[in-house]
Structure formats: C-alpha cells, structure tokens
Tab-separated table of C-alpha atoms and ligand atoms in Angstrom:
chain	number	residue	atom	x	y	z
J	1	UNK	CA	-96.826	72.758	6.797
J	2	UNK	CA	-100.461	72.999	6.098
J	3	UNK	CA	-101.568	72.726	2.985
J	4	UNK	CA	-104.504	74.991	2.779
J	5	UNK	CA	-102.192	77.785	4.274
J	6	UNK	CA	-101.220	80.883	1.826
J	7	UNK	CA	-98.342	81.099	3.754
J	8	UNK	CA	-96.925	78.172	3.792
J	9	UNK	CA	-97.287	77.845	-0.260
J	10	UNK	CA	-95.387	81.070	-0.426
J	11	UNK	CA	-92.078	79.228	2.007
J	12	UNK	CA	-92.203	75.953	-0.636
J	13	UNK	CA	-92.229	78.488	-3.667
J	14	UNK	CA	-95.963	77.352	-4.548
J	15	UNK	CA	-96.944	80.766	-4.822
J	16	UNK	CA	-94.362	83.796	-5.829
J	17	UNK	CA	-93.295	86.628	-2.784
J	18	UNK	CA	-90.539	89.048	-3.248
J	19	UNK	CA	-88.098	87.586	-0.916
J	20	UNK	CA	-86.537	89.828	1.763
J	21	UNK	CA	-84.209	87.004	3.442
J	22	UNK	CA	-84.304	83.185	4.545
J	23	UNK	CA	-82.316	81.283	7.373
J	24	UNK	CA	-83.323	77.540	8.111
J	25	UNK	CA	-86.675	78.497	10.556
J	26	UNK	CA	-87.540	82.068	8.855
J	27	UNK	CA	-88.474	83.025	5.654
J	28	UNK	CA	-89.271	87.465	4.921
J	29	UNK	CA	-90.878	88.724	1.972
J	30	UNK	CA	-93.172	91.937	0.883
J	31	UNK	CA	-96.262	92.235	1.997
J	32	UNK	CA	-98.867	92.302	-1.261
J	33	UNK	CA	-100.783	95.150	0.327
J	34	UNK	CA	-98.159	97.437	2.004
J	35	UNK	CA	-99.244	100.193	4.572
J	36	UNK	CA	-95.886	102.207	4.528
J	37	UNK	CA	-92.923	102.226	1.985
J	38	UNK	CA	-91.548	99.457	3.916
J	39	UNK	CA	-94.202	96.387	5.046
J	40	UNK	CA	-92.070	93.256	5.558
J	41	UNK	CA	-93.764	89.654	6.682
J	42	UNK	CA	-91.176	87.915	8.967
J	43	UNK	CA	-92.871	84.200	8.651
J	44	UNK	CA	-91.827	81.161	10.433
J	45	UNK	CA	-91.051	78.129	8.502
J	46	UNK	CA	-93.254	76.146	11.168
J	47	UNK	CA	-96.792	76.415	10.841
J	48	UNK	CA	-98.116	78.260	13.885
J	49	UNK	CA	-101.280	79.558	13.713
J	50	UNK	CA	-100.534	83.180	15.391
J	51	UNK	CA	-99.131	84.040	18.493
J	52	UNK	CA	-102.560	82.234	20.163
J	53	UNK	CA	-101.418	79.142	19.414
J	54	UNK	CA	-97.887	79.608	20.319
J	55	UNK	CA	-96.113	76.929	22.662
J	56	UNK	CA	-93.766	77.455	25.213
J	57	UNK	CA	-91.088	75.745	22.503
J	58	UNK	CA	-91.803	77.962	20.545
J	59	UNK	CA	-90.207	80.763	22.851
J	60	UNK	CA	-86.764	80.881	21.431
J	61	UNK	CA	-88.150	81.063	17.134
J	62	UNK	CA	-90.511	84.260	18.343
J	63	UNK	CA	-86.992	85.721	19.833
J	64	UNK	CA	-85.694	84.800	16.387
J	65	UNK	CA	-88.351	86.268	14.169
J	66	UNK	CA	-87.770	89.556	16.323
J	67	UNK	CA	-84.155	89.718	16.219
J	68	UNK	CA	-84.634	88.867	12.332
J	69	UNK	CA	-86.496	91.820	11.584
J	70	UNK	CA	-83.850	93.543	13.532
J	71	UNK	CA	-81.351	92.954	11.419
J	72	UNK	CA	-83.466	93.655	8.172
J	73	UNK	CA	-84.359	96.989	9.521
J	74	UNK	CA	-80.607	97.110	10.131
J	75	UNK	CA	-80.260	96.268	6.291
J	76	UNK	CA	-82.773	99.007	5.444
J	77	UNK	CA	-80.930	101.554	7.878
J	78	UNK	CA	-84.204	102.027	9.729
J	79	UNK	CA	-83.016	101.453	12.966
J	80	UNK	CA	-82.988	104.312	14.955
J	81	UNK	CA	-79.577	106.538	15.602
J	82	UNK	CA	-78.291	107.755	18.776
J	83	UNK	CA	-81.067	110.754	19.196
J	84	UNK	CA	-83.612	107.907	18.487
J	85	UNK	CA	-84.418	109.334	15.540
J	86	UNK	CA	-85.928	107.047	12.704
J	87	UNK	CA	-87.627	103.817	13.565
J	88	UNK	CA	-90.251	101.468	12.700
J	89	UNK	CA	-93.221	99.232	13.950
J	90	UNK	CA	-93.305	95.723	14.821
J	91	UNK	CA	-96.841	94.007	14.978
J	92	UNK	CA	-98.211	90.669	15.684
J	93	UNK	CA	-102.005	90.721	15.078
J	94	UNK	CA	-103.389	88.180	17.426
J	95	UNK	CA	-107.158	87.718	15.971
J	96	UNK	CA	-109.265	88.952	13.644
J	97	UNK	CA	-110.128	91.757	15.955
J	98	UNK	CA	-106.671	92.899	16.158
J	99	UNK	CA	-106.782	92.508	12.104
J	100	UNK	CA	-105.293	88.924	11.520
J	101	UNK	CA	-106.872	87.632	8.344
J	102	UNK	CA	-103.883	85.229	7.746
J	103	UNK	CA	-103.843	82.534	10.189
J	104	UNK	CA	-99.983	81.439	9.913
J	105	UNK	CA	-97.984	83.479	12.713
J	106	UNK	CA	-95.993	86.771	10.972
J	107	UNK	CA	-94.477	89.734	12.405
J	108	UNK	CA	-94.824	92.789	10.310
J	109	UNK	CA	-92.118	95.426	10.030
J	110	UNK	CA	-92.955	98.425	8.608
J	111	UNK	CA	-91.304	101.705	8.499
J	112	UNK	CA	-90.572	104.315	5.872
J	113	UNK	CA	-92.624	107.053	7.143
J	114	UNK	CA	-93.780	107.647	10.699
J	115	UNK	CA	-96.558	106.560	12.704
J	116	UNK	CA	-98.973	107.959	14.978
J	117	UNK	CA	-100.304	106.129	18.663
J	118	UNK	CA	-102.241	104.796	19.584
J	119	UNK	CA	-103.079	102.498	16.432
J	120	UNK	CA	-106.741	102.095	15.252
D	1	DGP	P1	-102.590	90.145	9.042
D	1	DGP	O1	-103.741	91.030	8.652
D	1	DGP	O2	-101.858	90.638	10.289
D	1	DGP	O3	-103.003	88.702	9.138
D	1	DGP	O4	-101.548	90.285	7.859
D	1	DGP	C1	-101.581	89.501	6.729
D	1	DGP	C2	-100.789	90.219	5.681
D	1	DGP	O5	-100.453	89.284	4.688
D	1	DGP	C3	-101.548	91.350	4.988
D	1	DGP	O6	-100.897	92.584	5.268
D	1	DGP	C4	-101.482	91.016	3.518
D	1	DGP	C5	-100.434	89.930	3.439
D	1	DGP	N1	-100.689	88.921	2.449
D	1	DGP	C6	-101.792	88.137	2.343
D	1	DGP	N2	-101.685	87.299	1.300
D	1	DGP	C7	-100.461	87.549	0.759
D	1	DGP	C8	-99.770	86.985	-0.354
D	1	DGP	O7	-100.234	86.083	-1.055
D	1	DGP	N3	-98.527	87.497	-0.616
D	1	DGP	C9	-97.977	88.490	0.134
D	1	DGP	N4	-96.753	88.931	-0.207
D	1	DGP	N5	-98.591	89.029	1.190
D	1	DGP	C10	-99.839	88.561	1.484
C-alpha cells in the first residue's frame, strides 16, 4: 500500500467507490469519469505501479485481474454470444502517453455501446 496513492485509499475504504466486486487480491469499482455506460476499474490489492513496473510474480494476479473482468462482464451479460455479437474493451494504459494519469496498475472494462479502431 502506498499511502499517497488514490487507489489504494479507495481498497482500505479511505475514500468512497461504488464497489463492483472484491476477492482477497482484487478489488472493482466505477470509474468517476466513465467513457461508456459501463467503465469498470479492476484494481489490484498490491500496489503496482502499472503494467511497467510489473514483475514476473506478478504474472499469475494480471491473469486474475483479466479473468475477473471476465466474469463481471459475464455479470453484466456483455460477453459476446455465439455470432460474436456484443462485447467490450479491456485497456491497460501503460504511461501517460497511452493516458495513465493514475499510477496504481487497473484494467478498465468498458462496454455498453460500441467502439471504433483504432483508438486515439
Ligand atoms: P488511467 O487514465 O488509465 O490512469 O485511468 C484512471 C481512471 O481512474 C480514470 O478513468 C478516472 C479514474 N479515477 C481517478 N480517480 C478516481 C477516484 O477517486 N474514484 C474513481 N471511482 N475513479 C477514479
């Protein structure tokens, strides 16, 4: 945990988040500033600083997060049916050229509406 980190406040219950789900190394809320009708932060309980500081350990929690958001999109029924219809986006943002401004790893899930490619 560091103590500076927005993030990390929001696991402890420092600062209020609308809580999606919680196991004993995740923790998913809303995001405060959604870009679809569903924008979901998938957050580690460890404080990594993004996916540039992540450690071969770490290997098997980043499997987690994804198959996390997997079954919250499952929750949401956004996964996609057998035509492949329906879907959604997961996004790390490695940098603040890529557009990470919060420097505590996440994995966004958003969905709700679609999406064109390639992203700006
Ligand atoms: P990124 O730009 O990839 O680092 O995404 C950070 C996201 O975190 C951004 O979409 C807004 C969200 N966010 C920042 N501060 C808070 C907060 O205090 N609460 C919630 N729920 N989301 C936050």
């Amino acid at each position: 945990m560091a103590s500076d980190c927005i993030f990390c406040k929001i696991i402890k219950g420092e600062v209020p988040s609308k809580k999606v789900y919680e196991d004993e190394l995740t923790y998913a809320f809303h995001d405060i500033n959604p870009v679809a009708p569903v924008h979901i932060l998938i957050v580690p309980k460890k404080h990594i600083l993004g996916i540039q500081e992540m450690e071969s350990e770490d290997r098997e929690l980043v499997g987690h997060m994804f198959y996390v958001a997997k079954e919250i999109a499952d929750s949401l029924n956004l996964n996609p049916d057998e035509s492949l219809k329906g879907g959604y986006r997961l996004v790390f943002n490695v940098g603040r050229d890529a557009g990470q401004s919060v420097f505590h790893l996440h994995l966004h899930l958003i969905g709700g509406r679609s999406m064109s490619w390639p992203p700006g």
